[in-house]
Tab-separated table of C-alpha atoms and ligand atoms in Angstrom:
chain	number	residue	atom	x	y	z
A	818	UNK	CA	-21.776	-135.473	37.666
A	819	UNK	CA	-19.496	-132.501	36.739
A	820	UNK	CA	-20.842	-129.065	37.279
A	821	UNK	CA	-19.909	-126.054	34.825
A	822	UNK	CA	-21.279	-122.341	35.810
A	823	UNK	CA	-20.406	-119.804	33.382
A	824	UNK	CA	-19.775	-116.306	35.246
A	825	UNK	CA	-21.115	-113.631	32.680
A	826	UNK	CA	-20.979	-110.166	32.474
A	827	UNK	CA	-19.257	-106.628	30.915
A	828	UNK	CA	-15.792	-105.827	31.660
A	829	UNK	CA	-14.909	-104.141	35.241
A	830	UNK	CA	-18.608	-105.691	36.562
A	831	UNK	CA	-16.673	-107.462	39.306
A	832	UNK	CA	-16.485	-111.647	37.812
A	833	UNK	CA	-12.875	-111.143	39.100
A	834	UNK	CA	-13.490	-110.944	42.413
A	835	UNK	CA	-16.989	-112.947	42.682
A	836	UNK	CA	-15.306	-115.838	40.531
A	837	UNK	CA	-12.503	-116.186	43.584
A	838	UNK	CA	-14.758	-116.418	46.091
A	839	UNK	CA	-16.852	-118.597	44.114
A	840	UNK	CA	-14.130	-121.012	43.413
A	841	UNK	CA	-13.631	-121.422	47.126
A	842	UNK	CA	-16.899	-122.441	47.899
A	843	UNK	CA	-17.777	-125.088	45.211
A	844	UNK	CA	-14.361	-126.143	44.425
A	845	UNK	CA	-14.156	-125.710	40.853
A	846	UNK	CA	-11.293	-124.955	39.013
A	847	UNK	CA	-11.768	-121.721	38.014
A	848	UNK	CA	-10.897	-121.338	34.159
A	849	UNK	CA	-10.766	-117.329	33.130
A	850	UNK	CA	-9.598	-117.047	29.653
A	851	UNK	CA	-8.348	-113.436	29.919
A	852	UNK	CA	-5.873	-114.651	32.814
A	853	UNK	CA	-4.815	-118.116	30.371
A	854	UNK	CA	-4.318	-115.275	27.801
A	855	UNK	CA	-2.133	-113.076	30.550
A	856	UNK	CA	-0.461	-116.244	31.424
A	857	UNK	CA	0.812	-116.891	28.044
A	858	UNK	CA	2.141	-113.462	27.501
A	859	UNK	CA	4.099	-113.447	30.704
A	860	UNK	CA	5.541	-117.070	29.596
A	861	UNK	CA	6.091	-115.389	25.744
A	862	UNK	CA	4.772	-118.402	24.290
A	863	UNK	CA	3.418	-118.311	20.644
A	864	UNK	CA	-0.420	-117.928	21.799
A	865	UNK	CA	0.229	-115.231	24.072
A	866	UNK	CA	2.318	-113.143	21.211
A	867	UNK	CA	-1.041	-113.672	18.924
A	868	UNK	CA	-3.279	-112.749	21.890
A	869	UNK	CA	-1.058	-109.134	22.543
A	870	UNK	CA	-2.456	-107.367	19.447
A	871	UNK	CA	-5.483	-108.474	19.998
A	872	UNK	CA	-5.571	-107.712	24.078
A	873	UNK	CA	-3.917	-104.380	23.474
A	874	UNK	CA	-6.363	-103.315	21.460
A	875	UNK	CA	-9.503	-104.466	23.634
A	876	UNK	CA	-10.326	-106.662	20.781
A	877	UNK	CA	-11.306	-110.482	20.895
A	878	UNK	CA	-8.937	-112.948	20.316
A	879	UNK	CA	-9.775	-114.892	17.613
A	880	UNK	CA	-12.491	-117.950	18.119
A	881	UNK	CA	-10.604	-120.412	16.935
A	882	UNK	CA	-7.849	-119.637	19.226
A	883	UNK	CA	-9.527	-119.007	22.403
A	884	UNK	CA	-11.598	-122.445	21.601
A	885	UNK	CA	-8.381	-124.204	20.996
A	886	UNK	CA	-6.846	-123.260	24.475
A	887	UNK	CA	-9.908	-124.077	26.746
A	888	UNK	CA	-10.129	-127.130	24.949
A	889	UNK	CA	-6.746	-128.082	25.767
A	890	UNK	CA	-7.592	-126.457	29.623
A	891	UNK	CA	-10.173	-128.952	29.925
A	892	UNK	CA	-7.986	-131.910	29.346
A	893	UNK	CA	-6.188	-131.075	33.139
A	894	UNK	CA	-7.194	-132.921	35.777
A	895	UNK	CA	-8.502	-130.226	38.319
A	896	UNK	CA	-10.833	-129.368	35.515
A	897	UNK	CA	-12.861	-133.098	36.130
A	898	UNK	CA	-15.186	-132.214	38.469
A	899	UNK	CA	-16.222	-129.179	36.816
A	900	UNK	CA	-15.380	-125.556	36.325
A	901	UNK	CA	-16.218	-122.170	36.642
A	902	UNK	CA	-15.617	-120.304	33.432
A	903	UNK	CA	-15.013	-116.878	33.720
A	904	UNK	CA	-14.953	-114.457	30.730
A	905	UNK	CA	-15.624	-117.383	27.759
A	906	UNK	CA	-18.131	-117.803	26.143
A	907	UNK	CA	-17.002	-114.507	24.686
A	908	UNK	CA	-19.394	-115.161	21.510
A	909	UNK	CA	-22.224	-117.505	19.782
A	910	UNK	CA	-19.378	-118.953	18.463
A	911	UNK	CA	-17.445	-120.018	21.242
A	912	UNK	CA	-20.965	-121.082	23.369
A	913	UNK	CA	-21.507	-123.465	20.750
A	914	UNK	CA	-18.052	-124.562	20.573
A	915	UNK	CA	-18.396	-125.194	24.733
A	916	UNK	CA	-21.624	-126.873	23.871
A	917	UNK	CA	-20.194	-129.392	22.103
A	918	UNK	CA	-17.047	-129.943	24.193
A	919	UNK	CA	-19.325	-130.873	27.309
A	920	UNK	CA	-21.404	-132.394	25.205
A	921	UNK	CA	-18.260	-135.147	24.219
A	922	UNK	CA	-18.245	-135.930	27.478
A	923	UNK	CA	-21.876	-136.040	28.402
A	924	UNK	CA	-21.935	-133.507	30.216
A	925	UNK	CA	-23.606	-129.464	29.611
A	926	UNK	CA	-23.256	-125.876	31.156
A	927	UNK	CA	-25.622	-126.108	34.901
A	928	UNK	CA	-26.146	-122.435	34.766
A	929	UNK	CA	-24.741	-118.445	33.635
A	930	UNK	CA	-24.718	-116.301	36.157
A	931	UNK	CA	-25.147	-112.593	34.558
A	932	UNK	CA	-23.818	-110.681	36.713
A	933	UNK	CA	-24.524	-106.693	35.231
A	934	UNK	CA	-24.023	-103.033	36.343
A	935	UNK	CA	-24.519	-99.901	33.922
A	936	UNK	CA	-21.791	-98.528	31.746
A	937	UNK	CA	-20.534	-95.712	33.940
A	938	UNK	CA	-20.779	-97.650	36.750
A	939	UNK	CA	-18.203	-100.042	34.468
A	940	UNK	CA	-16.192	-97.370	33.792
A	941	UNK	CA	-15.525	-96.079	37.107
A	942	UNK	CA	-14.802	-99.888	37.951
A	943	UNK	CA	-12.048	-100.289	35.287
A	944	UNK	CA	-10.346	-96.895	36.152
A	945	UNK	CA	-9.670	-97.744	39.794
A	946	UNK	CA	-9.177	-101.507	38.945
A	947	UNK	CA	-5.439	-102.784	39.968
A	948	UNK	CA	-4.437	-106.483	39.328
A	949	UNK	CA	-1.555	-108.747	40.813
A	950	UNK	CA	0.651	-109.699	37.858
A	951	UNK	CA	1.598	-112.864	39.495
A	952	UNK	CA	-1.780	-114.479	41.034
A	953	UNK	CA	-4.350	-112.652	39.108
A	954	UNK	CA	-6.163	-111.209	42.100
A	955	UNK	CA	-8.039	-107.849	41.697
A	956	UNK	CA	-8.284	-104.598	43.448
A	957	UNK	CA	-9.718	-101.150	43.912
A	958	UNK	CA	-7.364	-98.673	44.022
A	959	UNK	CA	-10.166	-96.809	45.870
A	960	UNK	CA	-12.140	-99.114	48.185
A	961	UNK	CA	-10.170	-102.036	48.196
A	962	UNK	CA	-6.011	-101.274	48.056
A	963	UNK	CA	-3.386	-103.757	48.690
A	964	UNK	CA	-2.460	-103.595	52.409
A	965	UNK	CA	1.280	-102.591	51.104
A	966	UNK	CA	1.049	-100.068	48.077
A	967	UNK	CA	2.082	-102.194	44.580
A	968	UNK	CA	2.431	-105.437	46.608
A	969	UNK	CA	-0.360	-108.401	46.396
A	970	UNK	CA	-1.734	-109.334	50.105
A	971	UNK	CA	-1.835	-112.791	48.878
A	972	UNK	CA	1.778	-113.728	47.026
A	973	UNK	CA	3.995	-110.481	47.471
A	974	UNK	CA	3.293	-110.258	43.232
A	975	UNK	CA	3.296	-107.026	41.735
A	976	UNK	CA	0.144	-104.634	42.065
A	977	UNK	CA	-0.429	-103.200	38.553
A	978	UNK	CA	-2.849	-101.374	36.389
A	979	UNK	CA	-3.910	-103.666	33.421
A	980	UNK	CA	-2.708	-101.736	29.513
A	981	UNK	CA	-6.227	-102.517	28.690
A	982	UNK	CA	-7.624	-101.266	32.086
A	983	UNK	CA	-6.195	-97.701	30.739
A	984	UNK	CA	-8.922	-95.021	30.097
A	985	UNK	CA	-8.335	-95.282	25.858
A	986	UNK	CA	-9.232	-99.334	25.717
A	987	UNK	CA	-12.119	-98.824	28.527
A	988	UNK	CA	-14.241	-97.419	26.662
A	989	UNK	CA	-13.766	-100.020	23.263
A	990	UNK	CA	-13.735	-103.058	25.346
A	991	UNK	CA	-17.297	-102.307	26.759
A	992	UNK	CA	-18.486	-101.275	23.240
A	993	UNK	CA	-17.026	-105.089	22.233
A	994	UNK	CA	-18.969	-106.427	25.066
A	995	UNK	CA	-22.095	-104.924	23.959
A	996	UNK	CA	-21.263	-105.596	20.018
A	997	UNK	CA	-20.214	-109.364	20.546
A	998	UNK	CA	-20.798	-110.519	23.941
A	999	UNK	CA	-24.095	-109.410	24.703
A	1000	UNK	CA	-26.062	-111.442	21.997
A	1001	UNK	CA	-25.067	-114.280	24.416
A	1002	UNK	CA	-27.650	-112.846	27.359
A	1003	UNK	CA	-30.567	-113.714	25.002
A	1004	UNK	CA	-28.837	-116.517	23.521
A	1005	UNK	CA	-28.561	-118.095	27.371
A	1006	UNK	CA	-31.622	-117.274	28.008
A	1007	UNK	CA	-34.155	-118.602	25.138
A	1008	UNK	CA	-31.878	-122.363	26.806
A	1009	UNK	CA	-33.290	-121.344	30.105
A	1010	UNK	CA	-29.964	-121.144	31.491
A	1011	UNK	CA	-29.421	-117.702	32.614
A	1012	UNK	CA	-30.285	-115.807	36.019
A	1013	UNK	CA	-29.373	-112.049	36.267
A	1014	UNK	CA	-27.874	-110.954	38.559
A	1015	UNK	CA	-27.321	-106.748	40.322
A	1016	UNK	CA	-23.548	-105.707	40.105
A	1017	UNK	CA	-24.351	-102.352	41.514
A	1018	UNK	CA	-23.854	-104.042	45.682
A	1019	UNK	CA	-22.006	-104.693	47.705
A	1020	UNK	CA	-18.935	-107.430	47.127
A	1021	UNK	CA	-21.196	-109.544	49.765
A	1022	UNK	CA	-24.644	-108.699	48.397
A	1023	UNK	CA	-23.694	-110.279	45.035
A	1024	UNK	CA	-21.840	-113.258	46.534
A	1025	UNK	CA	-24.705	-113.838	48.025
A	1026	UNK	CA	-26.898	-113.504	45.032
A	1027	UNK	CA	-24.957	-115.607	43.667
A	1028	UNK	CA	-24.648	-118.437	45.846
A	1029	UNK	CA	-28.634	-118.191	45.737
A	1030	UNK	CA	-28.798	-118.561	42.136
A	1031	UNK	CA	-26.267	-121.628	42.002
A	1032	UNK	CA	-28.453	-123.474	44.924
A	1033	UNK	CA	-31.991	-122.805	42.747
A	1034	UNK	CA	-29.718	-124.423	39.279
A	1035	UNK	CA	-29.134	-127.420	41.175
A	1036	UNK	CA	-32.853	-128.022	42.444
B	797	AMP	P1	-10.490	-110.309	30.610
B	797	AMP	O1	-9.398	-110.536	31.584
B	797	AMP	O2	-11.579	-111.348	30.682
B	797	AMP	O3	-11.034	-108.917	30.655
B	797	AMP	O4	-9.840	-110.494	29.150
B	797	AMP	C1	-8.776	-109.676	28.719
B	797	AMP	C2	-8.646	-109.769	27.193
B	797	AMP	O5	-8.333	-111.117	26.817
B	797	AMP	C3	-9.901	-109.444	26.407
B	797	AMP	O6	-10.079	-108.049	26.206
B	797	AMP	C4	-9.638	-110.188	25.100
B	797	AMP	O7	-8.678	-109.511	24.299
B	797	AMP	C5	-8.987	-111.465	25.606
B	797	AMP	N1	-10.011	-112.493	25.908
B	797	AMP	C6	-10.314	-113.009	27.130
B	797	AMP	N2	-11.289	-113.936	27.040
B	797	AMP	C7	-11.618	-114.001	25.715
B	797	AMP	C8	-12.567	-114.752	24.981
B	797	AMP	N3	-13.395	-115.632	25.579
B	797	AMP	N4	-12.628	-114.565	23.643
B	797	AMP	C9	-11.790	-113.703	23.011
B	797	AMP	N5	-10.885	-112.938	23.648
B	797	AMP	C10	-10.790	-113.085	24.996
C-alpha cells in the first residue's frame, strides 16, 4: 500500500532540510508545493505568473489553484508508491481536498509530522536561510554555508536568498501560518494523525525524531 506523510510546520522550522533527508530514507517522492510554485515561475508558465503576487506578498496561493497542481502532481509515476508532502495542506480546505484525492484511490494520509520551533527562533531561521535556485536545497548562511560562496554543493546552481525570505515578508508569512495554517494542528489531531515534533535541535536530533515517529505510524 502507498504511504503519504505530511511534513508540517511554520515557515523557516527546517521541513526543507528534514524533508531531503527524509526522502532518502523512505523513498518517496517528495512533493513541496512552494518549490512546484518556484518551479513554475522559473519556467514563466501561467500558474507560476498567478502564484508571484501571491508568493511576493507571503500570501497563500489560492486553494483552488494549489489543489489543482498537486492533483495533477499526483498523476506522475514516482508519486505511486507514496509521497512526502511538504508545505500542503496549507488549509482545512486543501486537507480535505487531499482527503478526498487519496481517498479516489483508496488510499489516506499515514501520518503529519509537526515539526515546531517558537517564532523568534523562526525568524532567525528565515534571515540566515539561503536556497539553490536550481535544486531547491537549503542553507544557513550561518551554520551551514555552501562550501563555495553563492554556489550549490550539490548541482553548481545558484545560492540565493528567497524575496520572501527578506526581513519585510518574514514576519507576514509566519502571521499567515498562524492565521491559516495552524487550525490544521488541531484539525490533524482530533483524526489522530499528528505527532509533534521539537524544531529547536539539532539537524540530527529531529531526523531522528522523526524517523521515530514514522516507525510508531506504521505499527
Ligand atoms: P514555501 O516554500 O513552502 O515556504 O512556500 C512559498 C510560498 O508558496 C508560500 O508563501 C505561498 O505563497 C506559496 N505556497 C506554497 N505552498 C502553498 C500551499 N499549500 N497553499 C498556498 N500557497 C502555497
Amino acid at each position: 500500500m502507498a504511504k503519504y506523510f505530511v511534513l508540517f510546520g511554520p515557515p523557516g522550522v527546517g521541513k526543507g532540510t528534514q524533508a531531503e533527508r527524509l526522502q532518502k530514507e523512505l523513498k518517496l517522492a517528495h512533493v513541496a508545493t512552494g518549490d512546484l510554485f518556484r518551479d513554475h515561475l522559473k519556467r514563466e508558465t501561467d500558474l507560476g505568473q498567478l502564484a508571484r503576487s501571491y508568493m511576493e506578498r507571503g500570501a497563500l496561493v489560492p486553494d483552488d489553484v494549489t489543489i489543482g497542481m498537486v492533483r495533477e502532481r499526483m498523476k506522475d509515476a514516482d508519486t505511486q508508491n507514496g509521497m512526502l508532502l511538504d508545505g500542503f495542506p496549507r488549509t482545512i480546505a486543501q486537507a480535505e481536498a487531499l482527503d478526498r484525492l487519496l481517498a479516489e484511490k483508496g488510499d489516506k494520509i499515514q501520518h503529519v509530522l509537526f515539526v515546531n520551533a517558537p517564532k523568534q527562533v523562526l525568524l532567525e531561521r528565515l534571515g540566515s536561510r539561503w536556497t539553490c535556485k536550481q535544486c531547491g536545497k537549503v542553507y544557513n548562511a550561518l551554520s551551514q554555508p555552501p562550501k563555495v560562496h553563492g554556489v550549490c554543493d550539490d548541482c553548481s546552481g545558484e545560492v540565493y536568498q528567497r524575496p520572501d525570505d527578506k526581513p519585510e515578508v518574514q514576519e507576514k508569512r509566519i502571521n499567515v501560518y498562524l492565521e491559516q495554517t495552524a487550525p490544521l494542528i488541531e484539525y490533524f489531531r482530533g483524526l489522530g494523525q499528528l505527532t509533534e515534533i521539537n524544531g529547536v535541535q539539532s539537524v540530527d536530533q529531529v531526523y531522528s525524531d522523526l524517523m521515530k515517529a514514522i516507525e510508531r505510524s506504521g505499527q
